[in-house]
Amino acid sequence: MNTFEGKILLQGSEKIAIVCARFNHIISDRLIEGAKDSFLRHGGNEKNLDLILVPGAYEIPFVLDRILATKKYSGICTLGVIIRGGTPHFDYVSAEATKGIANATLKYTTPVSFGVLTTDNVEQAIERAGSKAGNKGFEAMNALIELISLYQALKI
């Protein structure tokens, strides 16, 4: 049986973008730091890392689709923070951001990772941005790096 698996290691020449929502920036800034840390720890060259900021999580898919169409990047890491409030707004934004990122990803052959937090409260978001539950930005970049390696192994 042939097994294909990616490695969490960059060659140094991969061009990667982070697309991150500015809304809830106090938390999303920590996700960006985590993603950048992963990129550099696993062989990335800082000049090959671009940060693209969008207003909110709802806007991520629109920008993601445009960026993927350029074929400029080896992979894209999406980050954002959506915190439940007292209205159904959370449900709409989280569902559309998730569906939009998935749809854009399926449309192109470039690896994309999903690091958009959807939490019930600020405390949960803080936990996932570097305190108790690790840093989901770091984890999303790890997943992206592994996907890039797997795509290369599969020659897709």
PDB file of C-alpha atoms in Angstrom:
ATOM      1  CA  MET A   1       0.000   0.000   0.000  1.00  0.00           C
ATOM      2  CA  ASN A   2       1.303   3.452  -0.917  1.00  0.00           C
ATOM      3  CA  THR A   3       0.794   6.076   1.775  1.00  0.00           C
ATOM      4  CA  PHE A   4       1.028   9.786   1.073  1.00  0.00           C
ATOM      5  CA  GLU A   5       1.454  12.208   3.922  1.00  0.00           C
ATOM      6  CA  GLY A   6       2.629  15.775   4.128  1.00  0.00           C
ATOM      7  CA  LYS A   7       5.426  17.094   6.299  1.00  0.00           C
ATOM      8  CA  ILE A   8       5.358  20.230   8.382  1.00  0.00           C
ATOM      9  CA  LEU A   9       8.424  21.629   6.674  1.00  0.00           C
ATOM     10  CA  LEU A  10       8.830  24.344   4.064  1.00  0.00           C
ATOM     11  CA  GLN A  11      11.592  24.503   1.466  1.00  0.00           C
ATOM     12  CA  GLY A  12      11.976  28.267   2.012  1.00  0.00           C
ATOM     13  CA  SER A  13      10.758  29.335  -1.417  1.00  0.00           C
ATOM     14  CA  GLU A  14       7.009  28.947  -0.812  1.00  0.00           C
ATOM     15  CA  LYS A  15       5.027  32.178  -0.998  1.00  0.00           C
ATOM     16  CA  ILE A  16       2.241  32.172   1.595  1.00  0.00           C
ATOM     17  CA  ALA A  17      -0.497  34.643   2.436  1.00  0.00           C
ATOM     18  CA  ILE A  18      -2.399  35.054   5.667  1.00  0.00           C
ATOM     19  CA  VAL A  19      -5.875  36.484   5.118  1.00  0.00           C
ATOM     20  CA  CYS A  20      -7.138  37.736   8.461  1.00  0.00           C
ATOM     21  CA  ALA A  21     -10.217  39.612   9.617  1.00  0.00           C
ATOM     22  CA  ARG A  22      -9.443  42.784  11.609  1.00  0.00           C
ATOM     23  CA  PHE A  23     -12.675  42.571  13.613  1.00  0.00           C
ATOM     24  CA  ASN A  24     -11.823  41.453  17.179  1.00  0.00           C
ATOM     25  CA  HIS A  25      -8.234  42.421  16.361  1.00  0.00           C
ATOM     26  CA  ILE A  26      -7.034  42.056  19.943  1.00  0.00           C
ATOM     27  CA  ILE A  27      -7.512  38.316  19.515  1.00  0.00           C
ATOM     28  CA  SER A  28      -6.849  37.983  15.772  1.00  0.00           C
ATOM     29  CA  ASP A  29      -3.486  39.746  16.229  1.00  0.00           C
ATOM     30  CA  ARG A  30      -2.451  36.804  18.468  1.00  0.00           C
ATOM     31  CA  LEU A  31      -3.574  34.356  15.756  1.00  0.00           C
ATOM     32  CA  ILE A  32      -1.407  36.208  13.232  1.00  0.00           C
ATOM     33  CA  GLU A  33       1.565  36.004  15.603  1.00  0.00           C
ATOM     34  CA  GLY A  34       1.017  32.262  15.979  1.00  0.00           C
ATOM     35  CA  ALA A  35       0.756  31.715  12.225  1.00  0.00           C
ATOM     36  CA  LYS A  36       3.908  33.742  11.577  1.00  0.00           C
ATOM     37  CA  ASP A  37       5.743  31.811  14.305  1.00  0.00           C
ATOM     38  CA  SER A  38       4.800  28.486  12.701  1.00  0.00           C
ATOM     39  CA  PHE A  39       5.812  29.730   9.241  1.00  0.00           C
ATOM     40  CA  LEU A  40       9.262  30.812  10.443  1.00  0.00           C
ATOM     41  CA  ARG A  41       9.842  27.759  12.653  1.00  0.00           C
ATOM     42  CA  HIS A  42       9.136  25.392   9.795  1.00  0.00           C
ATOM     43  CA  GLY A  43      11.531  26.852   7.258  1.00  0.00           C
ATOM     44  CA  GLY A  44       9.663  29.820   5.815  1.00  0.00           C
ATOM     45  CA  ASN A  45      11.423  32.941   4.618  1.00  0.00           C
ATOM     46  CA  GLU A  46       9.772  36.057   6.091  1.00  0.00           C
ATOM     47  CA  LYS A  47       9.959  37.932   2.775  1.00  0.00           C
ATOM     48  CA  ASN A  48       7.662  35.224   1.346  1.00  0.00           C
ATOM     49  CA  LEU A  49       4.894  35.805   3.892  1.00  0.00           C
ATOM     50  CA  ASP A  50       2.183  38.352   3.114  1.00  0.00           C
ATOM     51  CA  LEU A  51      -0.502  39.545   5.528  1.00  0.00           C
ATOM     52  CA  ILE A  52      -3.783  40.641   3.958  1.00  0.00           C
ATOM     53  CA  LEU A  53      -6.259  42.251   6.352  1.00  0.00           C
ATOM     54  CA  VAL A  54      -9.983  42.362   5.648  1.00  0.00           C
ATOM     55  CA  PRO A  55     -12.671  44.160   7.693  1.00  0.00           C
ATOM     56  CA  GLY A  56     -14.375  41.061   9.113  1.00  0.00           C
ATOM     57  CA  ALA A  57     -14.749  37.302   8.742  1.00  0.00           C
ATOM     58  CA  TYR A  58     -17.628  37.726   6.300  1.00  0.00           C
ATOM     59  CA  GLU A  59     -15.238  39.396   3.834  1.00  0.00           C
ATOM     60  CA  ILE A  60     -12.565  36.665   3.953  1.00  0.00           C
ATOM     61  CA  PRO A  61     -14.109  34.506   1.179  1.00  0.00           C
ATOM     62  CA  PHE A  62     -14.373  37.391  -1.291  1.00  0.00           C
ATOM     63  CA  VAL A  63     -10.723  38.332  -0.923  1.00  0.00           C
ATOM     64  CA  LEU A  64      -9.650  34.688  -0.750  1.00  0.00           C
ATOM     65  CA  ASP A  65     -11.325  33.978  -4.088  1.00  0.00           C
ATOM     66  CA  ARG A  66      -9.560  36.923  -5.743  1.00  0.00           C
ATOM     67  CA  ILE A  67      -6.180  35.931  -4.313  1.00  0.00           C
ATOM     68  CA  LEU A  68      -6.541  32.285  -5.314  1.00  0.00           C
ATOM     69  CA  ALA A  69      -7.349  33.375  -8.878  1.00  0.00           C
ATOM     70  CA  THR A  70      -3.917  35.048  -9.147  1.00  0.00           C
ATOM     71  CA  LYS A  71      -2.073  31.758  -8.478  1.00  0.00           C
ATOM     72  CA  LYS A  72       0.563  33.914  -6.770  1.00  0.00           C
ATOM     73  CA  TYR A  73       0.715  31.875  -3.561  1.00  0.00           C
ATOM     74  CA  SER A  74       1.711  28.330  -2.631  1.00  0.00           C
ATOM     75  CA  GLY A  75      -0.967  28.424   0.063  1.00  0.00           C
ATOM     76  CA  ILE A  76      -3.252  30.682   2.062  1.00  0.00           C
ATOM     77  CA  CYS A  77      -3.993  30.619   5.781  1.00  0.00           C
ATOM     78  CA  THR A  78      -7.355  32.157   6.728  1.00  0.00           C
ATOM     79  CA  LEU A  79      -7.760  33.606  10.221  1.00  0.00           C
ATOM     80  CA  GLY A  80     -10.491  35.457  12.065  1.00  0.00           C
ATOM     81  CA  VAL A  81     -12.524  35.646  15.238  1.00  0.00           C
ATOM     82  CA  ILE A  82     -16.313  35.463  15.438  1.00  0.00           C
ATOM     83  CA  ILE A  83     -17.767  35.712  18.944  1.00  0.00           C
ATOM     84  CA  ARG A  84     -21.400  34.898  19.668  1.00  0.00           C
ATOM     85  CA  GLY A  85     -23.474  37.843  20.796  1.00  0.00           C
ATOM     86  CA  GLY A  86     -27.086  38.350  21.752  1.00  0.00           C
ATOM     87  CA  THR A  87     -28.454  38.275  18.191  1.00  0.00           C
ATOM     88  CA  PRO A  88     -28.437  35.733  15.338  1.00  0.00           C
ATOM     89  CA  HIS A  89     -25.709  37.753  13.582  1.00  0.00           C
ATOM     90  CA  PHE A  90     -23.086  35.247  14.787  1.00  0.00           C
ATOM     91  CA  ASP A  91     -24.873  32.381  13.028  1.00  0.00           C
ATOM     92  CA  TYR A  92     -25.054  34.210   9.707  1.00  0.00           C
ATOM     93  CA  VAL A  93     -21.485  35.472   9.716  1.00  0.00           C
ATOM     94  CA  SER A  94     -19.919  32.188  10.843  1.00  0.00           C
ATOM     95  CA  ALA A  95     -21.945  30.105   8.369  1.00  0.00           C
ATOM     96  CA  GLU A  96     -21.223  32.382   5.400  1.00  0.00           C
ATOM     97  CA  ALA A  97     -17.530  32.761   6.226  1.00  0.00           C
ATOM     98  CA  THR A  98     -17.157  28.990   6.541  1.00  0.00           C
ATOM     99  CA  LYS A  99     -19.121  28.196   3.370  1.00  0.00           C
ATOM    100  CA  GLY A 100     -17.392  30.940   1.426  1.00  0.00           C
ATOM    101  CA  ILE A 101     -13.903  29.792   2.385  1.00  0.00           C
ATOM    102  CA  ALA A 102     -14.813  26.190   1.523  1.00  0.00           C
ATOM    103  CA  ASN A 103     -16.302  27.173  -1.839  1.00  0.00           C
ATOM    104  CA  ALA A 104     -13.303  29.280  -2.834  1.00  0.00           C
ATOM    105  CA  THR A 105     -10.952  26.499  -1.759  1.00  0.00           C
ATOM    106  CA  LEU A 106     -12.777  23.895  -3.840  1.00  0.00           C
ATOM    107  CA  LYS A 107     -12.672  26.170  -6.904  1.00  0.00           C
ATOM    108  CA  TYR A 108      -8.853  26.278  -7.106  1.00  0.00           C
ATOM    109  CA  THR A 109      -5.952  23.856  -6.612  1.00  0.00           C
ATOM    110  CA  THR A 110      -4.097  25.958  -4.043  1.00  0.00           C
ATOM    111  CA  PRO A 111      -4.018  24.705  -0.430  1.00  0.00           C
ATOM    112  CA  VAL A 112      -6.041  26.766   2.067  1.00  0.00           C
ATOM    113  CA  SER A 113      -6.267  26.290   5.834  1.00  0.00           C
ATOM    114  CA  PHE A 114      -9.118  27.357   8.088  1.00  0.00           C
ATOM    115  CA  GLY A 115      -8.234  29.224  11.270  1.00  0.00           C
ATOM    116  CA  VAL A 116     -11.408  31.202  11.888  1.00  0.00           C
ATOM    117  CA  LEU A 117     -12.463  30.950  15.525  1.00  0.00           C
ATOM    118  CA  THR A 118     -16.179  30.671  16.265  1.00  0.00           C
ATOM    119  CA  THR A 119     -16.641  30.962  20.013  1.00  0.00           C
ATOM    120  CA  ASP A 120     -19.442  31.520  22.467  1.00  0.00           C
ATOM    121  CA  ASN A 121     -17.580  34.201  24.413  1.00  0.00           C
ATOM    122  CA  VAL A 122     -14.411  36.268  24.632  1.00  0.00           C
ATOM    123  CA  GLU A 123     -12.845  33.910  27.170  1.00  0.00           C
ATOM    124  CA  GLN A 124     -13.033  30.977  24.734  1.00  0.00           C
ATOM    125  CA  ALA A 125     -11.481  33.116  22.010  1.00  0.00           C
ATOM    126  CA  ILE A 126      -8.615  34.174  24.287  1.00  0.00           C
ATOM    127  CA  GLU A 127      -8.007  30.527  25.237  1.00  0.00           C
ATOM    128  CA  ARG A 128      -7.682  29.599  21.549  1.00  0.00           C
ATOM    129  CA  ALA A 129      -5.407  32.520  20.732  1.00  0.00           C
ATOM    130  CA  GLY A 130      -2.493  31.465  22.881  1.00  0.00           C
ATOM    131  CA  SER A 131      -3.499  30.743  26.449  1.00  0.00           C
ATOM    132  CA  LYS A 132      -5.024  27.424  27.624  1.00  0.00           C
ATOM    133  CA  ALA A 133      -5.961  25.837  24.287  1.00  0.00           C
ATOM    134  CA  GLY A 134      -2.820  26.717  22.326  1.00  0.00           C
ATOM    135  CA  ASN A 135      -2.773  29.099  19.395  1.00  0.00           C
ATOM    136  CA  LYS A 136      -5.144  28.207  16.557  1.00  0.00           C
ATOM    137  CA  GLY A 137      -3.247  30.534  14.206  1.00  0.00           C
ATOM    138  CA  PHE A 138      -0.123  28.418  14.757  1.00  0.00           C
ATOM    139  CA  GLU A 139      -2.182  25.264  14.171  1.00  0.00           C
ATOM    140  CA  ALA A 140      -3.794  26.650  11.004  1.00  0.00           C
ATOM    141  CA  MET A 141      -0.373  27.487   9.554  1.00  0.00           C
ATOM    142  CA  ASN A 142       0.895  24.009  10.502  1.00  0.00           C
ATOM    143  CA  ALA A 143      -2.057  22.503   8.627  1.00  0.00           C
ATOM    144  CA  LEU A 144      -1.336  24.694   5.599  1.00  0.00           C
ATOM    145  CA  ILE A 145       2.337  23.740   5.513  1.00  0.00           C
ATOM    146  CA  GLU A 146       1.411  20.064   5.716  1.00  0.00           C
ATOM    147  CA  LEU A 147      -1.153  20.499   2.927  1.00  0.00           C
ATOM    148  CA  ILE A 148       1.410  22.196   0.676  1.00  0.00           C
ATOM    149  CA  SER A 149       3.787  19.278   1.249  1.00  0.00           C
ATOM    150  CA  LEU A 150       1.027  16.727   0.620  1.00  0.00           C
ATOM    151  CA  TYR A 151      -0.030  18.444  -2.626  1.00  0.00           C
ATOM    152  CA  GLN A 152       3.614  18.284  -3.740  1.00  0.00           C
ATOM    153  CA  ALA A 153       3.842  14.577  -2.829  1.00  0.00           C
ATOM    154  CA  LEU A 154       0.644  13.863  -4.750  1.00  0.00           C
ATOM    155  CA  LYS A 155       1.814  16.092  -7.616  1.00  0.00           C
ATOM    156  CA  ILE A 156      -1.464  17.999  -7.680  1.00  0.00           C
TER     157      ILE A 156
END
